[in-house]
GROMACS .gro file of C-alpha atoms in nm:
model
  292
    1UNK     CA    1   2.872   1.854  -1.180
    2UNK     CA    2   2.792   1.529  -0.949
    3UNK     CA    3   2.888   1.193  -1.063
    4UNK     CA    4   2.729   0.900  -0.914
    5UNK     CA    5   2.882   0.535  -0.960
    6UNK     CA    6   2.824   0.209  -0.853
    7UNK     CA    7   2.993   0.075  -0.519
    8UNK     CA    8   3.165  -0.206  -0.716
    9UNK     CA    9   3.316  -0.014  -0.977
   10UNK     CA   10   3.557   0.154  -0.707
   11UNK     CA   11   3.883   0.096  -0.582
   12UNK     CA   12   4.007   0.278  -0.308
   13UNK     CA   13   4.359   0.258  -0.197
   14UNK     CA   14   4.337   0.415   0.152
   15UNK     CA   15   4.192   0.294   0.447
   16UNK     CA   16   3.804   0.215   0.369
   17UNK     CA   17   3.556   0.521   0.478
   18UNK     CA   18   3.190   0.527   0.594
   19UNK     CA   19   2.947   0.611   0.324
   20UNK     CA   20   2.702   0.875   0.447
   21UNK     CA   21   2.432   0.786   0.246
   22UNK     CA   22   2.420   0.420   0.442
   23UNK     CA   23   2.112   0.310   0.576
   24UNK     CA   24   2.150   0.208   0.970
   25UNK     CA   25   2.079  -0.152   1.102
   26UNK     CA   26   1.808  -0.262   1.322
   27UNK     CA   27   1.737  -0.518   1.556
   28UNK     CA   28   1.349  -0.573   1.593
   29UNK     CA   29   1.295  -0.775   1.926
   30UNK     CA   30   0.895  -0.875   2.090
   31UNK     CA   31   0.795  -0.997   2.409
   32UNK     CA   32   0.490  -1.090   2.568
   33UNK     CA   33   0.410  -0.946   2.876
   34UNK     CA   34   0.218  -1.105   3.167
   35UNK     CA   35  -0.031  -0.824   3.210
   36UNK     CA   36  -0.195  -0.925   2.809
   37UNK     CA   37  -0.185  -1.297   2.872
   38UNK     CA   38  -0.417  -1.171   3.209
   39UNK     CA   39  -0.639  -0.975   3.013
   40UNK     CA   40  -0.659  -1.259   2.782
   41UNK     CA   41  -0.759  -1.489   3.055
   42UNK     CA   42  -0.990  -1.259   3.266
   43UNK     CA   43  -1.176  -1.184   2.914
   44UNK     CA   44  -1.114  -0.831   2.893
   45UNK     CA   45  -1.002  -0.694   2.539
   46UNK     CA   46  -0.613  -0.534   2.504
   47UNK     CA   47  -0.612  -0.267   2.266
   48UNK     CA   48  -0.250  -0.318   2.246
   49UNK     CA   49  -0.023  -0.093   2.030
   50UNK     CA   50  -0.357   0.082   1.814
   51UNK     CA   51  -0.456   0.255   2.161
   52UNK     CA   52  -0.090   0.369   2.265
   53UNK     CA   53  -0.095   0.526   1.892
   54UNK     CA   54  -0.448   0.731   1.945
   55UNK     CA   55  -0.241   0.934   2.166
   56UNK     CA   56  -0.115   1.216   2.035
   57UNK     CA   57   0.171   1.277   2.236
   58UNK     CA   58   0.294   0.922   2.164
   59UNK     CA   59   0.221   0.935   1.775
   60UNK     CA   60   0.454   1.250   1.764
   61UNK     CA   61   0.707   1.051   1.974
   62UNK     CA   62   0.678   0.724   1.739
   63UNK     CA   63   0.673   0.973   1.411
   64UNK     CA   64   0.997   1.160   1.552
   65UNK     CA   65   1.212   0.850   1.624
   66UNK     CA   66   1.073   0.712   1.255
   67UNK     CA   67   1.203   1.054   1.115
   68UNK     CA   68   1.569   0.983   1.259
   69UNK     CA   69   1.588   0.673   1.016
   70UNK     CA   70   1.426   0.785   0.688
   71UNK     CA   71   1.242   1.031   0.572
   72UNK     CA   72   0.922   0.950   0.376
   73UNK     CA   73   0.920   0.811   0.028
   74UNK     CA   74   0.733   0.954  -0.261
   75UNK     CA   75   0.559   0.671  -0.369
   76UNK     CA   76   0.449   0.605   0.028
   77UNK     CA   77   0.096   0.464   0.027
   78UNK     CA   78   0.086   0.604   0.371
   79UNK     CA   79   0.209   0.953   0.299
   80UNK     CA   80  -0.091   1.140   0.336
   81UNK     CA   81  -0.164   0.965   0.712
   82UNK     CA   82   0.192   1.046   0.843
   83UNK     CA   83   0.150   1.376   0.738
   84UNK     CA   84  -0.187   1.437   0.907
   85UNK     CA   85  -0.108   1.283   1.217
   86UNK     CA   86   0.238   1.519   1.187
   87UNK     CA   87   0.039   1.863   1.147
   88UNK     CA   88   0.082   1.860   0.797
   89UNK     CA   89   0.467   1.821   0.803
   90UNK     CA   90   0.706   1.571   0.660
   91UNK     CA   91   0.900   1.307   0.880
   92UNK     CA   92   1.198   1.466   0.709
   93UNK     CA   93   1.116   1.796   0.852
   94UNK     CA   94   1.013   1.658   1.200
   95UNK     CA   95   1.361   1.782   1.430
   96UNK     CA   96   1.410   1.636   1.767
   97UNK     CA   97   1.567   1.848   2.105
   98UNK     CA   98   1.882   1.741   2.030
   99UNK     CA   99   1.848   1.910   1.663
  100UNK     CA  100   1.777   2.226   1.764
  101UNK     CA  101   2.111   2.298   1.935
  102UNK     CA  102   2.319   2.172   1.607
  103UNK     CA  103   2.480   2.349   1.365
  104UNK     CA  104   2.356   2.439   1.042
  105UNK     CA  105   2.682   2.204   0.892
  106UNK     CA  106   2.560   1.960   1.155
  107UNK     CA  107   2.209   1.967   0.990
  108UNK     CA  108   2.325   1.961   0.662
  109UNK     CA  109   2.545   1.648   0.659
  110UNK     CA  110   2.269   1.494   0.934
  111UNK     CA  111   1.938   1.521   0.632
  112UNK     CA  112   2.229   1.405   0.388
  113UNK     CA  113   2.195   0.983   0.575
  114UNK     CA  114   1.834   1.063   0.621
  115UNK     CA  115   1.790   0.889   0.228
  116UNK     CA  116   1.481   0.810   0.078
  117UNK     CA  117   1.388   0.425  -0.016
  118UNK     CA  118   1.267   0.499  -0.331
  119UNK     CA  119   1.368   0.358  -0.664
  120UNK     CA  120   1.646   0.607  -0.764
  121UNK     CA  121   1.826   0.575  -0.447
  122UNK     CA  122   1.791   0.181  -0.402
  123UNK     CA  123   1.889   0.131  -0.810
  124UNK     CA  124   2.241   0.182  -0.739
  125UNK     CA  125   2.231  -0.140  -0.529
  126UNK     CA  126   1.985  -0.358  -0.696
  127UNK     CA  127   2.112  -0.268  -1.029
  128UNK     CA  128   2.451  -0.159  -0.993
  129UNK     CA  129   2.524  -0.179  -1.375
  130UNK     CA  130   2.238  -0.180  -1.560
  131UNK     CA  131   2.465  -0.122  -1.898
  132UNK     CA  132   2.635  -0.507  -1.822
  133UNK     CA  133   2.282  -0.634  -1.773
  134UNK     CA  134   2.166  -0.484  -2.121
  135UNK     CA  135   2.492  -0.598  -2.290
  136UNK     CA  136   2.421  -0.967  -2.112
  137UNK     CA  137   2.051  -0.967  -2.269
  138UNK     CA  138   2.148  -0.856  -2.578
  139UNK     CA  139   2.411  -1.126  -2.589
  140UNK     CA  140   2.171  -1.392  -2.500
  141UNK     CA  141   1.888  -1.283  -2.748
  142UNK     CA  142   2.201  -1.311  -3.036
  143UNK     CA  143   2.266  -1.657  -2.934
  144UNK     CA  144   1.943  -1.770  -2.950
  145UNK     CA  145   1.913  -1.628  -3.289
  146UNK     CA  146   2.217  -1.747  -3.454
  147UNK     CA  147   2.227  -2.093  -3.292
  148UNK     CA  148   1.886  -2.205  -3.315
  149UNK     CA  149   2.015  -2.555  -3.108
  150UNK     CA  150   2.086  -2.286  -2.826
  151UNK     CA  151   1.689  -2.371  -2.693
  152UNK     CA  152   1.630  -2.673  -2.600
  153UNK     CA  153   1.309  -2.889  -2.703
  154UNK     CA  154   1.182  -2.860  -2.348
  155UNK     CA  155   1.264  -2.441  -2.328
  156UNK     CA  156   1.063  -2.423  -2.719
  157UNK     CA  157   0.753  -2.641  -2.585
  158UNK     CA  158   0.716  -2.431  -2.289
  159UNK     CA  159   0.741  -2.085  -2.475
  160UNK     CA  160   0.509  -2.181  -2.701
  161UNK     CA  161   0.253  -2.400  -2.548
  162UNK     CA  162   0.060  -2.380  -2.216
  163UNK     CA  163   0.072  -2.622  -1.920
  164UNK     CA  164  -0.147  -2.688  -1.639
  165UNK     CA  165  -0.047  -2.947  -1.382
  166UNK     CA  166  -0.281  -3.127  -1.182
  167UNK     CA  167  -0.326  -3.444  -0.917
  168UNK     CA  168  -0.521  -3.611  -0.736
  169UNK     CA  169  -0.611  -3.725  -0.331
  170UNK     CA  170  -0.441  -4.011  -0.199
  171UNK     CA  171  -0.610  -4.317  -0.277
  172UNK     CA  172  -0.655  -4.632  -0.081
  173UNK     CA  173  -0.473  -4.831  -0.389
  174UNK     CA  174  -0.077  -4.914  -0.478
  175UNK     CA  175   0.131  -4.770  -0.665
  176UNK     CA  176   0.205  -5.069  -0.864
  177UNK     CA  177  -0.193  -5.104  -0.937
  178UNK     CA  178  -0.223  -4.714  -1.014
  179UNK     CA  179   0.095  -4.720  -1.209
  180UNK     CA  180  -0.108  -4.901  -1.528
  181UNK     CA  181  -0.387  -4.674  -1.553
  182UNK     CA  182  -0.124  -4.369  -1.523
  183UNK     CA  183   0.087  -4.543  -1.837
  184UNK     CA  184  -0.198  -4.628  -1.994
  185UNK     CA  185  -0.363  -4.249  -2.070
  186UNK     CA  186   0.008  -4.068  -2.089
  187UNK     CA  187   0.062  -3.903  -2.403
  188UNK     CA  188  -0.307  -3.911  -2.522
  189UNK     CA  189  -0.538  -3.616  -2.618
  190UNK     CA  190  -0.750  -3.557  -2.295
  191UNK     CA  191  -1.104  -3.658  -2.469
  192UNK     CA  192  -0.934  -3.997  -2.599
  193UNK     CA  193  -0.800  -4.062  -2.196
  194UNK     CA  194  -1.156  -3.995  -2.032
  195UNK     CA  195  -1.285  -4.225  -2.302
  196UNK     CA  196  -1.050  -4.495  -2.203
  197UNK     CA  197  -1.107  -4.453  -1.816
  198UNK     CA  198  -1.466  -4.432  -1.880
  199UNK     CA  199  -1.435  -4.799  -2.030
  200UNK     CA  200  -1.227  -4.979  -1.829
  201UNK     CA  201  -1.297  -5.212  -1.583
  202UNK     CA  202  -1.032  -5.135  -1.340
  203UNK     CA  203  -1.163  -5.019  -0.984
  204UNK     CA  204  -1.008  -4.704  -1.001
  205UNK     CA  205  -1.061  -4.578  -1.325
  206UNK     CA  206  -1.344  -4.380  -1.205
  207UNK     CA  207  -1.147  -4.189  -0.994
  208UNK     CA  208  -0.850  -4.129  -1.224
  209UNK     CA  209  -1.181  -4.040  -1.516
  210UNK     CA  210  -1.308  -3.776  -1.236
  211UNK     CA  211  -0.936  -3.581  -1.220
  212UNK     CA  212  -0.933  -3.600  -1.585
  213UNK     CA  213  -1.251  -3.445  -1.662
  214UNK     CA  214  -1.136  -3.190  -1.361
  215UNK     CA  215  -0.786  -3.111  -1.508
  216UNK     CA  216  -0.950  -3.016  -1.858
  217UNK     CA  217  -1.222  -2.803  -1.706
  218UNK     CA  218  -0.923  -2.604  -1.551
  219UNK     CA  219  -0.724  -2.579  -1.820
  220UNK     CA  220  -1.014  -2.444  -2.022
  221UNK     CA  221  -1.075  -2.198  -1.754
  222UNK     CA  222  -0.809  -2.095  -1.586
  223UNK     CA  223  -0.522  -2.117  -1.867
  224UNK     CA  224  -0.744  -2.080  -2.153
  225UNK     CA  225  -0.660  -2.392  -2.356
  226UNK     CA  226  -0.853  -2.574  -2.565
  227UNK     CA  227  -1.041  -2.334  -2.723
  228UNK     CA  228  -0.882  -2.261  -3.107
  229UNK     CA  229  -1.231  -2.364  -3.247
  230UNK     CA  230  -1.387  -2.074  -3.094
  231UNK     CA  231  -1.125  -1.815  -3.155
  232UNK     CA  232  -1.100  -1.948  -3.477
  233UNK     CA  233  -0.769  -2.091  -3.494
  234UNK     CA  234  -0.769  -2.374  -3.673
  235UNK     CA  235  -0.534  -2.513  -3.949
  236UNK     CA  236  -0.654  -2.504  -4.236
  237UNK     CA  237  -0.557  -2.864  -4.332
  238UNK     CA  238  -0.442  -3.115  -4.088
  239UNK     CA  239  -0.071  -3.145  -3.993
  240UNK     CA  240   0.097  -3.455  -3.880
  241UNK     CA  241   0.329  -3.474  -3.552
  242UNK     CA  242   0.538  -3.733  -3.441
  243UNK     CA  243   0.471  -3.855  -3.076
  244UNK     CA  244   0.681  -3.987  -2.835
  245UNK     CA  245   0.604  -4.354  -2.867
  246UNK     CA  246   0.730  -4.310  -3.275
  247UNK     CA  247   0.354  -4.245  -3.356
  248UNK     CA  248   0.189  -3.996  -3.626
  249UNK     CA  249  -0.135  -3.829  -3.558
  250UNK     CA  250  -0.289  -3.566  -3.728
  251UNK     CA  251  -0.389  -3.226  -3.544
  252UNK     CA  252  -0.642  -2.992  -3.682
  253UNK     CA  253  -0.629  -2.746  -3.392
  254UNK     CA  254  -0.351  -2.624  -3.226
  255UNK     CA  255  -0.433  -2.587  -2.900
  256UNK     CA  256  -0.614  -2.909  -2.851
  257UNK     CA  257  -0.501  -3.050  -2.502
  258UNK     CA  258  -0.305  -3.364  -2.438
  259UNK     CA  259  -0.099  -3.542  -2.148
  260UNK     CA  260   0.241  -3.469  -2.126
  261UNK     CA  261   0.319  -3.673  -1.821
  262UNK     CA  262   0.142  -3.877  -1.589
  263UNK     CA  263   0.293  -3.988  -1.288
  264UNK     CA  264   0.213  -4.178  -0.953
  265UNK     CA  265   0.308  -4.077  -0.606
  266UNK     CA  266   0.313  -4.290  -0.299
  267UNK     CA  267   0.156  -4.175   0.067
  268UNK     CA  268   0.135  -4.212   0.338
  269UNK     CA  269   0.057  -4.645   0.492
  270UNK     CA  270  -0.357  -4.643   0.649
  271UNK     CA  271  -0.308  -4.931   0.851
  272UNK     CA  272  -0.173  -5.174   0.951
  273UNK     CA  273  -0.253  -5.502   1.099
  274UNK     CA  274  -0.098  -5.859   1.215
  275UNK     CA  275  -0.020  -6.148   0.969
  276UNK     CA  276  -0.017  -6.473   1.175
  277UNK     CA  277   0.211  -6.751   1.053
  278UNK     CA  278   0.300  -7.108   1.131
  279UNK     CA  279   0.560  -7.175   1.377
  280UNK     CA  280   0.532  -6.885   1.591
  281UNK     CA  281   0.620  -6.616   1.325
  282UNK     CA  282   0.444  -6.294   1.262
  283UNK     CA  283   0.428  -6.070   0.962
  284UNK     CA  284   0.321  -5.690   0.905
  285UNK     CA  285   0.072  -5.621   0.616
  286UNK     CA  286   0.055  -5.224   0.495
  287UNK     CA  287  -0.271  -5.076   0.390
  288UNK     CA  288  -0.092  -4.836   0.103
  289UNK     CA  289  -0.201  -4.549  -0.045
  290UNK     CA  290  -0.098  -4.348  -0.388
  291UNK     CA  291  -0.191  -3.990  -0.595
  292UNK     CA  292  -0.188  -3.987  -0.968
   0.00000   0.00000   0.00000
């Protein structure tokens, strides 16, 4: 019977030994030759590596130095080419010269580091323990149940409702200017924003009533909100909710989409030009611009 355990779990008390079963390191290193960068100027076309590989004698050469490292996994998407370009035969099974005048114990304990990548051999380093990750899940889902405090607000709002983020281009405007419109429509339902923006007679509501209408068409789409009338998931009678601002509204369908946040972001200055001033002096003025 063969026992397999986890590196970690271990300890050794003599001198520390080289696993067999270790995968080698190597150094990848590319150049560019002079002889491309001249077919590149004269206007001819460089096959480069594809027409080394139509070869055969250099496939098998390429295939038989890949066969030293690993064999083939079973889940390979490219199993079936390696093995047609190979005769039919598996890099595993592919034995150089200096093979053929080993030992049979040589050839043995020589396939034994020639490990496949696949899941079963890679689990014992990716999940060394899975029993301490179960235990440390389990432990976790009992917490949340006994101490319902354990989530907070934020964690329960985003487990239970959907969020789609979305901003606008910078605009030739401040921050300070853009800043009132963005306070203005945050925590509203998304109709009763576009119907504020749509009224006011600030220069860039339009723009800000544009992203709006934008946002909500992507949210519909892409995350699905929005749309308990048509699935038919509407409450029965209207329940009240208390909003940030210490304000109680009354929502008939539960997915109906509001603002969460609304923030402004500053960019990059347009321009700049010269402020004369008396005496000699000189001043700078900034052509700003801001995202909501």
């Amino acid at each position: 019977m063969s026992v397999r355990f986890a590196t970690r779990r271990l300890v050794s008390t003599g001198p520390p030994q080289r696993s067999q079963a270790s995968l080698p390191f190597y150094i990848q290193h590319r150049s560019v030759s002079f002889r491309s960068l001249w077919k590149k100027w004269r206007g001819q076309k460089d096959e480069g590596v594809a027409a080394e590989l139509d070869d055969p004698k250099k496939r098998k050469g390429f295939l038989e130095k890949s066969s030293e490292r690993s064999s083939i996994a079973s889940d390979n998407i490219f199993t079936d080419e390696i093995k047609s370009a190979s005769d039919g035969r598996d890099l595993a099974q592919l034995e150089t010269k200096e093979d053929a005048n080993l030992t049979d114990a040589q050839r043995a304990e020589k396939r034994v580091t020639r490990v496949a990548r696949t899941r079963q051999n890679t689990a014992i380093v990716l999940d060394p323990d899975p029993g301490a990750r179960i235990r440390w899940l389990r432990k976790k889902v009992i917490q949340m149940v006994r101490n319902p405090d354990f989530v907070t607000p934020e964690q329960r709002i985003r487990a239970s409702e959907r969020e789609c983020t979305h901003s606008s281009h910078f605009m030739a405007t401040s921050t300070k200017k853009l800043c009132m419109l963005s306070r203005q429509i945050a925590g509203m339902p998304v109709d009763k924003a576009i119907a504020q923006m749509r009224w006011s007679k600030k220069k860039y509501s339009k723009e800000i009533l544009y992203y709006l209408e934008e946002a909500r068409d992507l949210a519909i789409v892409k995350h699905g909100m929005g749309l308990g009338k048509v699935n038919g998931e509407l409450f029965k009678e209207p329940r009240k909710i208390l909003t940030k601002e210490g304000k109680w509204i009354q929502i008939a369908d539960p997915t109906s989409i509001y603002i969460a946040q609304s923030w402004v972001g500053r960019g990059s200055w347009l321009g700049k030009r010269r402020d004369y001033k008396g005496r000699g002096r000189m001043g700078v003025i900034k052509r700003p611009s801001s995202s909501a």
